[in-house]
Amino acid sequence: MSPSTYVFWFLTFVAVLSALNVVFTKNAVYSVLSLIVTFFAIAGHYFLMNAQFLGIVHIMVYAGAIMVLFLYVIMMLNLNETFETNKDTFFHIAAVIAAGLLLVTMVAAFAKTDIQMQSMVDNSEIGYLEELGKVLFNEYLLPFEIASVLLLAAMVGAVYLSKKEIQV
Amino acid sequence: MELLVFKALLVLVVFLVSLGVAAYATYGERKIAAFLQDRVGPDRAGPFGLLQPIADGVKMFMKEEIIPSVSNKWLFILGPCIAMLTACMTGVVIPWGGELSIGESSFDLQIVDLNIGILYLLGVVSTGVYGIMIGGWASNNKYSLLGALRASGQMISYEIAMGLAIIGLVMTTGTLSLKEIVHLQDAGYANIVYQPIGFLIFFICAFAELNRAPFDMPECETELIGGYHTEYSSMKLGFYLFAEYINMFISSAVIATLYFGGYHFPFESMTGLEGNLLTLVQVLVFMGKVFFFMFFFMWVRWTIPRFRYDQLMHLGWKVLLPLALINIFATGIIMWLNGSLN
């Protein structure tokens, strides 16, 4: 095995373990911290595939911004194990059904898909910023712009909801 | 193999220099504070008090280590570790000087030249906030938590303006590699000429990211005792304080690299210096620029009073952010009129 294979297995191990920890731990802060570790491990996978830009943006956006806000909110609420109330059986059943449906959908989706393994060429520059920019702003210009408009709409909506009274 | 050994040595040198500079920055800060307040400052340990940082370090190690019984032990220890780790990680992409030739081969005085160097810097900065947040939360103390919340709110807000300020720079230089940026500044003028507003925004945001006065809300002594590190003692407190000084050193280096020509100096080709001598002068010039900005950070701290938290947020979101956006548009329009866009 080449060194990068070892790194791959190590990152995979960390990613899966911390992802499981997100679900199984009772403390909300531990959950968030485990999720951050998962994001770092996945960013490591991107770096292994020579997709530097994607990897660093993954860290900046998910680990550096979104999870900070998550942690922020959880710290503000100061959730402890002692505060955890016993939920209804109704909620338990509803949660199991919802999760089961998601599982069925995903299994069905994976069963239908024809998974193609694409061999990674060493030193492929497809993940580099220049290549990505060219593809994004030529071939996929319209989806890119639509996505940005969608984000803007979400932002305006969030600002609107956070205002108690809107003076027109 | 040769390259690998050299890079490993360079990592060690950069690490030790960061620690050394940070240690003497504490001495420098106290001396400058003393000068600005018409005092003498530390003068007992060694000549001119020059051994003061060592005395402080020994003191930090010898103090009793207290981990509050109601705190979360592992996260309490993890907090300062993350703060120190992220502080030391940023020095990797900074070009410290030109080429150093040893025997037949020549090496760059930069640990790695990532082609996403600037993004790497922003990425590390954005994860730096975890050290403070985890430490503040794990202390299980209201003051610590308030300090941590303030710190994270402040750092997230100013990161955005900082990133947008850099976009203007990236537009004019057309690259994210710090080495390329330094080379371009040697060929033309320093980037401050092209991006004065961008520099100003970046510089102000650097103060906020470092949690230094006038933006030292996270640890303002009069309101929060010590902010996020209220419960910390001994070397764990030392790590937090030390990380701040390392960050100050690295941010000064980043500012010098991005906006003030890095290790190049004016009329470099006229001096007739060559080879390793030139590299040595370049490193010294770069350090000179870095020390000037470190002095500037200290100068501001002892001159300008602290902002109020709402003023801080107002400045970040309603002044710096729109200004950074206007800067991007203005840069684009000027580049378009110049015909440098194609």
XYZ file of C-alpha atoms in Angstrom:
510
model
C 0.000 0.000 0.000
C 1.184 3.487 -0.786
C 1.350 6.109 1.982
C -1.741 7.848 0.623
C -3.711 4.624 1.089
C -2.795 4.572 4.760
C -3.848 8.200 5.063
C -7.094 7.359 3.276
C -7.956 4.561 5.708
C -7.003 6.659 8.696
C -9.208 9.546 7.539
C -12.065 7.165 6.778
C -11.779 5.626 10.217
C -11.814 9.045 11.888
C -14.717 10.251 9.746
C -16.937 7.240 10.450
C -16.082 7.078 14.143
C -16.752 10.761 14.761
C -19.911 10.659 12.638
C -21.223 7.824 14.823
C -20.262 9.810 17.892
C -22.370 12.736 16.647
C -25.455 10.543 16.873
C -24.688 8.493 19.942
C -23.399 11.071 22.390
C -25.927 12.630 24.734
C -24.210 15.969 25.216
C -25.063 18.427 22.434
C -21.679 20.156 22.611
C -19.854 16.831 22.128
C -22.080 16.188 19.123
C -21.050 19.449 17.518
C -17.375 18.882 18.258
C -17.548 15.380 16.741
C -19.210 16.824 13.663
C -16.334 19.296 13.311
C -13.858 16.400 13.436
C -15.897 14.657 10.729
C -15.695 17.736 8.511
C -11.938 17.908 8.932
C -11.607 14.234 7.996
C -13.725 14.758 4.874
C -11.657 17.834 3.968
C -8.631 15.557 4.279
C -10.205 13.244 1.685
C -10.587 16.185 -0.685
C -6.916 17.045 -0.251
C -6.001 13.428 -1.007
C -7.915 13.712 -4.273
C -5.925 16.844 -5.111
C -9.011 19.021 -4.744
C -7.294 21.650 -2.627
C -9.842 24.377 -3.190
C -12.784 22.187 -2.298
C -10.988 20.953 0.820
C -10.078 24.361 2.156
C -13.511 25.814 1.375
C -15.063 22.841 3.152
C -13.050 23.697 6.253
C -13.744 27.430 5.978
C -17.473 27.176 5.387
C -18.500 24.131 7.414
C -15.929 23.887 10.199
C -15.081 27.570 10.338
C -18.460 29.249 9.978
C -21.518 27.000 10.190
C -20.328 24.865 13.084
C -19.183 27.943 14.990
C -22.752 29.225 14.790
C -24.078 25.818 15.896
C -21.748 25.806 18.862
C -22.690 29.398 19.583
C -26.390 28.611 19.750
C -25.901 25.454 21.832
C -23.718 27.316 24.305
C -26.355 30.067 24.556
C -29.087 27.512 25.256
C -26.697 25.762 27.659
C -28.223 22.332 27.149
C -27.231 19.811 29.750
C -28.078 16.197 30.298
C -30.036 17.292 33.354
C -32.295 19.466 31.231
C -33.228 16.650 28.924
C -36.895 15.871 29.317
C -38.406 12.486 28.690
C -40.062 12.654 25.349
C -43.391 11.115 24.484
C -43.679 7.646 23.024
C -45.421 9.350 20.114
C -42.203 11.236 19.322
C -40.178 8.056 19.579
C -42.413 6.240 17.095
C -42.527 9.227 14.741
C -38.740 9.520 14.807
C -38.275 5.817 14.072
C -40.722 5.962 11.149
C -39.084 9.080 9.696
C -35.582 7.622 9.985
C -36.790 4.300 8.515
C -38.299 6.076 5.515
C -35.031 7.927 4.931
C -33.145 4.638 5.100
C -35.490 3.014 2.559
C -35.100 5.979 0.196
C -31.319 5.882 0.423
C -31.074 2.131 -0.018
C -33.394 2.340 -3.032
C -31.353 5.174 -4.501
C -28.089 3.291 -4.081
C -29.547 0.074 -5.458
C -30.683 1.852 -8.631
C -27.491 3.762 -9.269
C -24.815 2.335 -11.422
C -21.740 3.256 -9.407
C -18.831 3.964 -11.648
C -15.356 4.005 -10.272
C -13.288 6.702 -11.870
C -9.602 6.199 -11.468
C -7.846 9.235 -10.074
C -4.952 10.340 -12.199
C -2.024 11.489 -10.107
C -1.327 15.203 -10.351
C -4.683 15.773 -11.998
C -5.354 19.479 -11.832
C -9.132 19.255 -12.028
C -9.503 20.291 -8.391
C -7.304 23.344 -8.723
C -8.839 26.748 -8.404
C -8.075 27.861 -11.979
C -9.646 24.780 -13.571
C -12.644 24.935 -11.270
C -13.187 28.621 -12.045
C -13.083 28.011 -15.783
C -15.649 25.223 -15.564
C -17.860 27.105 -13.121
C -18.003 30.348 -15.082
C -18.274 28.838 -18.569
C -20.149 25.561 -18.559
C -22.133 25.984 -15.352
C -22.642 29.740 -15.259
C -26.449 29.606 -15.056
C -26.713 27.038 -12.213
C -23.985 28.947 -10.364
C -25.865 32.234 -10.602
C -29.174 30.609 -9.691
C -27.564 29.070 -6.610
C -26.264 32.480 -5.555
C -29.719 34.041 -6.011
C -31.168 31.212 -3.902
C -28.693 31.972 -1.114
C -29.538 35.667 -1.324
C -33.237 34.863 -1.046
C -32.577 32.701 2.010
C -30.585 35.527 3.574
C -33.314 38.106 2.948
C -35.867 35.679 4.379
C -33.801 35.159 7.526
C -33.442 38.903 8.047
C -37.187 39.363 7.527
C -38.047 36.667 10.059
C -35.672 38.051 12.659
C -37.314 41.482 12.587
C -40.221 41.686 14.965
C -41.994 44.533 13.258
C -41.477 45.585 9.714
C -42.333 49.173 8.994
C -43.489 49.541 5.434
C 15.289 13.803 0.410
C 17.555 16.817 0.696
C 14.541 19.055 0.196
C 12.588 17.234 2.871
C 15.370 17.649 5.448
C 15.667 21.333 4.609
C 11.911 21.868 4.914
C 11.826 20.030 8.230
C 14.616 22.260 9.517
C 12.777 25.319 8.226
C 9.623 24.254 10.068
C 11.643 23.985 13.255
C 13.303 27.371 12.707
C 9.987 29.120 11.944
C 8.437 27.515 15.023
C 11.284 28.542 17.315
C 11.481 32.044 15.863
C 7.716 32.487 16.350
C 8.045 31.424 19.976
C 11.084 33.629 20.539
C 9.519 36.660 18.915
C 6.295 36.098 20.865
C 8.242 35.892 24.129
C 10.069 39.116 23.442
C 6.884 40.743 22.179
C 5.573 40.547 25.752
C 8.698 42.391 26.886
C 8.315 44.860 24.022
C 4.697 45.458 24.874
C 5.479 46.208 28.505
C 8.330 48.520 27.577
C 6.216 50.390 25.013
C 3.314 50.628 27.445
C 5.706 51.986 30.037
C 7.109 54.525 27.584
C 3.635 55.708 26.544
C 2.546 56.016 30.169
C 5.784 57.648 31.302
C 6.925 54.724 33.419
C 10.111 52.638 33.407
C 8.681 49.178 32.747
C 10.410 45.869 33.569
C 14.057 46.549 34.443
C 14.958 44.080 37.199
C 15.763 40.789 35.444
C 19.021 41.219 33.546
C 20.263 44.378 31.800
C 17.305 46.599 30.815
C 15.058 43.790 32.064
C 15.948 41.705 29.017
C 15.568 38.417 30.892
C 12.004 39.318 31.909
C 10.302 36.951 29.361
C 12.328 34.022 30.719
C 11.415 34.948 34.279
C 7.763 35.174 33.223
C 7.945 31.792 31.526
C 9.451 30.143 34.610
C 6.812 31.802 36.752
C 4.036 30.448 34.518
C 5.394 26.919 34.758
C 5.893 27.021 38.516
C 2.374 28.236 39.352
C -0.187 25.835 40.678
C -2.280 24.212 38.006
C -5.979 24.405 38.774
C -8.683 22.582 36.874
C -12.066 23.562 38.347
C -13.923 20.508 39.626
C -17.152 21.586 37.899
C -15.436 22.087 34.554
C -15.266 19.676 31.695
C -11.721 18.402 32.150
C -10.748 17.248 28.657
C -12.290 20.192 26.846
C -10.740 22.489 29.438
C -7.301 21.183 28.430
C -8.190 21.068 24.723
C -9.027 24.804 24.574
C -5.529 26.256 25.013
C -4.078 23.438 22.881
C -6.238 24.449 19.913
C -5.411 28.118 20.439
C -1.684 27.348 20.348
C -1.979 24.913 17.428
C -3.829 27.297 15.141
C -1.443 30.104 16.087
C 1.550 28.037 14.991
C -0.055 26.677 11.803
C -0.249 29.928 9.859
C 3.514 30.467 9.563
C 3.681 27.638 7.028
C 2.671 29.562 3.900
C 4.538 32.801 4.552
C 7.581 33.426 2.355
C 10.286 34.531 4.769
C 12.937 35.323 2.182
C 14.322 34.553 -1.279
C 16.444 31.553 -2.180
C 19.095 30.107 0.075
C 21.826 28.124 -1.672
C 23.667 25.437 0.251
C 26.406 23.808 -1.810
C 24.970 22.936 -5.205
C 21.283 23.192 -4.475
C 19.109 26.155 -3.582
C 15.977 26.215 -1.467
C 13.109 28.655 -0.999
C 12.675 30.161 2.438
C 9.015 29.205 2.468
C 7.768 25.965 3.937
C 5.123 25.272 1.294
C 3.932 27.391 -1.573
C 0.266 26.417 -1.687
C -1.570 27.748 -4.716
C -4.424 28.488 -2.327
C -2.178 30.159 0.248
C -4.543 32.990 1.161
C -7.480 30.620 1.571
C -5.350 28.433 3.820
C -4.694 31.466 6.014
C -8.394 32.306 6.199
C -9.232 28.677 6.931
C -6.842 28.483 9.853
C -8.036 31.839 11.183
C -11.648 30.653 11.023
C -10.872 27.552 13.094
C -8.881 29.572 15.638
C -12.095 30.644 17.322
C -12.662 27.099 18.641
C -9.812 27.408 21.131
C -11.560 30.323 22.794
C -15.089 28.902 22.530
C -14.227 25.465 23.902
C -12.085 26.917 26.684
C -14.766 29.397 27.674
C -17.557 26.845 27.677
C -15.594 24.099 29.426
C -14.730 26.439 32.327
C -18.378 26.319 33.425
C -18.268 29.942 34.508
C -20.642 32.722 33.450
C -17.873 35.233 32.796
C -15.933 32.728 30.729
C -19.007 31.832 28.702
C -19.848 35.478 28.079
C -16.270 36.119 27.010
C -16.323 33.119 24.673
C -19.644 34.188 23.115
C -18.386 37.719 22.603
C -15.157 36.441 21.095
C -16.862 34.120 18.642
C -19.419 36.745 17.593
C -16.649 39.232 17.032
C -14.400 36.860 15.123
C -17.157 35.604 12.814
C -18.279 39.165 12.041
C -14.824 40.460 11.213
C -13.771 37.371 9.259
C -16.341 38.270 6.605
C -15.046 41.802 6.099
C -11.492 40.446 6.150
C -12.234 37.894 3.435
C -13.957 40.502 1.279
C -11.036 42.916 1.731
C -8.682 40.239 0.435
C -10.875 39.637 -2.633
C -9.915 43.092 -3.915
C -6.262 42.111 -3.581
C -6.820 38.794 -5.314
C -8.529 40.619 -8.199
C -5.546 42.905 -8.832
C -2.890 40.227 -8.405
C -4.819 37.357 -9.980
C -3.342 34.705 -7.706
C -3.836 33.148 -4.279
C -0.230 32.059 -3.829
C 1.655 34.246 -1.375
C 4.935 33.743 -3.221
C 3.419 34.946 -6.481
C 1.975 37.974 -4.717
C 5.409 38.876 -3.354
C 7.007 38.475 -6.796
C 4.363 40.658 -8.433
C 5.049 43.372 -5.890
C 8.751 43.239 -6.709
C 7.949 43.730 -10.394
C 5.451 46.545 -9.834
C 4.552 48.605 -6.794
C 3.608 47.290 -3.359
C -0.053 46.281 -3.174
C -0.877 49.086 -0.756
C -0.722 51.428 -3.777
C -3.432 49.443 -5.590
C -5.518 48.499 -2.567
C -5.357 51.247 0.078
C -8.955 50.758 1.258
C -8.582 46.991 1.204
C -5.496 47.307 3.358
C -7.256 49.552 5.853
C -10.170 47.118 6.214
C -7.795 44.169 6.509
C -5.741 45.924 9.150
C -8.772 46.859 11.275
C -10.108 43.317 10.988
C -6.717 41.969 12.054
C -7.086 43.895 15.319
C -10.498 42.331 15.866
C -9.338 38.821 14.958
C -6.470 39.109 17.424
C -8.860 40.254 20.172
C -6.577 43.173 20.831
C -7.474 46.660 21.989
C -9.482 48.575 20.873
C -11.432 45.356 20.202
C -10.438 43.333 23.290
C -14.060 42.776 24.341
C -13.633 39.009 24.895
C -11.312 39.586 27.828
C -12.046 43.117 28.936
C -10.970 43.100 32.556
C -13.375 45.724 33.835
C -16.499 43.843 32.770
C -15.611 40.181 32.501
C -12.679 39.705 34.916
C -10.597 37.835 32.346
C -13.173 36.771 29.772
C -12.762 33.272 28.393
C -9.589 32.565 30.391
C -10.922 33.599 33.800
C -10.638 30.056 35.169
C -7.260 29.302 33.654
C -4.036 29.344 35.587
C -0.430 28.339 35.144
C 0.853 27.434 31.684
C -2.632 26.878 30.251
C -3.240 30.586 30.745
C 0.263 31.092 29.409
C -0.701 29.242 26.224
C -3.672 31.532 25.626
C -1.616 34.667 26.192
C 1.273 33.295 24.181
C -0.966 32.291 21.283
C -2.151 35.893 21.090
C 1.413 37.132 20.658
C 2.252 34.459 18.077
C -0.886 35.459 16.195
C 0.234 39.068 16.346
C 3.607 38.119 14.882
C 2.025 36.071 12.110
C -0.592 38.713 11.242
C 2.134 41.319 10.994
C 3.991 38.963 8.643
C 0.826 38.453 6.580
C 0.204 42.203 6.330
C 3.815 42.793 5.270
C 3.561 39.989 2.706
C 0.223 40.913 1.198
C 0.419 44.694 1.129
C 4.029 45.824 1.683
C 6.111 43.801 -0.731
C 7.022 40.889 1.544
C 10.772 40.368 1.762
C 11.542 42.647 -1.180
C 12.731 46.180 -0.610
C 12.902 49.250 -2.895
C 15.888 49.554 -5.246
C 16.802 45.949 -4.535
C 18.431 45.398 -7.930
C 20.560 48.549 -7.582
C 22.328 47.384 -4.429
C 24.227 44.738 -6.370
C 23.750 42.136 -3.645
C 23.686 38.519 -4.719
C 23.181 34.994 -3.474
C 22.933 34.237 0.200
C 23.881 37.776 1.217
C 20.856 39.129 -0.637
C 18.671 36.496 1.028
C 19.985 37.482 4.433
C 19.235 41.157 3.790
C 15.757 40.179 2.527
C 15.013 38.225 5.687
C 16.206 41.139 7.804
C 14.101 43.613 5.804
C 11.066 41.359 6.169
C 11.608 41.094 9.909
C 11.954 44.872 10.053
C 8.564 45.285 8.392
C 7.041 42.681 10.708
C 8.426 44.376 13.808
C 7.088 47.712 12.641
C 3.561 46.302 12.442
C 3.928 44.579 15.795
C 4.955 47.933 17.232
C 1.897 49.455 15.565
C -0.395 46.889 17.210
C 1.060 47.783 20.606
C 1.013 51.501 19.919
C -2.713 51.361 19.140
C -3.441 49.244 22.206
C -2.007 51.823 24.577
C -3.485 54.813 22.753
C -7.098 54.066 21.855
C -9.757 53.141 24.430
C -11.934 50.058 24.101
C -15.075 50.048 21.939
C -18.478 49.123 23.301
C -19.824 45.818 22.016
C -22.650 47.375 19.983
C -20.191 49.853 18.491
C -17.990 46.937 17.517
C -20.835 45.172 15.739
C -21.926 48.418 14.090
C -18.428 49.015 12.759
C -18.066 45.448 11.523
C -21.400 44.952 9.806
C -22.525 48.432 8.809
C -19.234 50.164 7.987
C -16.488 47.697 7.105
C -18.645 45.158 5.259
C -20.280 47.660 2.840
C -16.933 49.406 2.424
C -15.304 46.101 1.474
C -18.087 45.434 -1.064
C -17.683 48.923 -2.539
C -13.945 48.291 -2.704
C -14.527 45.132 -4.734
C -16.820 46.952 -7.187
C -14.462 49.928 -7.467
C -11.514 47.610 -8.098
C -13.488 45.810 -10.788
C -14.549 49.035 -12.498
C -11.045 50.496 -12.459
C -9.593 47.276 -13.821
C -12.238 47.260 -16.542
C -11.488 50.872 -17.506
C -7.758 50.127 -17.551
C -8.388 47.203 -19.831
C -6.629 44.774 -17.536
C -9.673 42.519 -17.653
C -10.021 40.377 -20.705
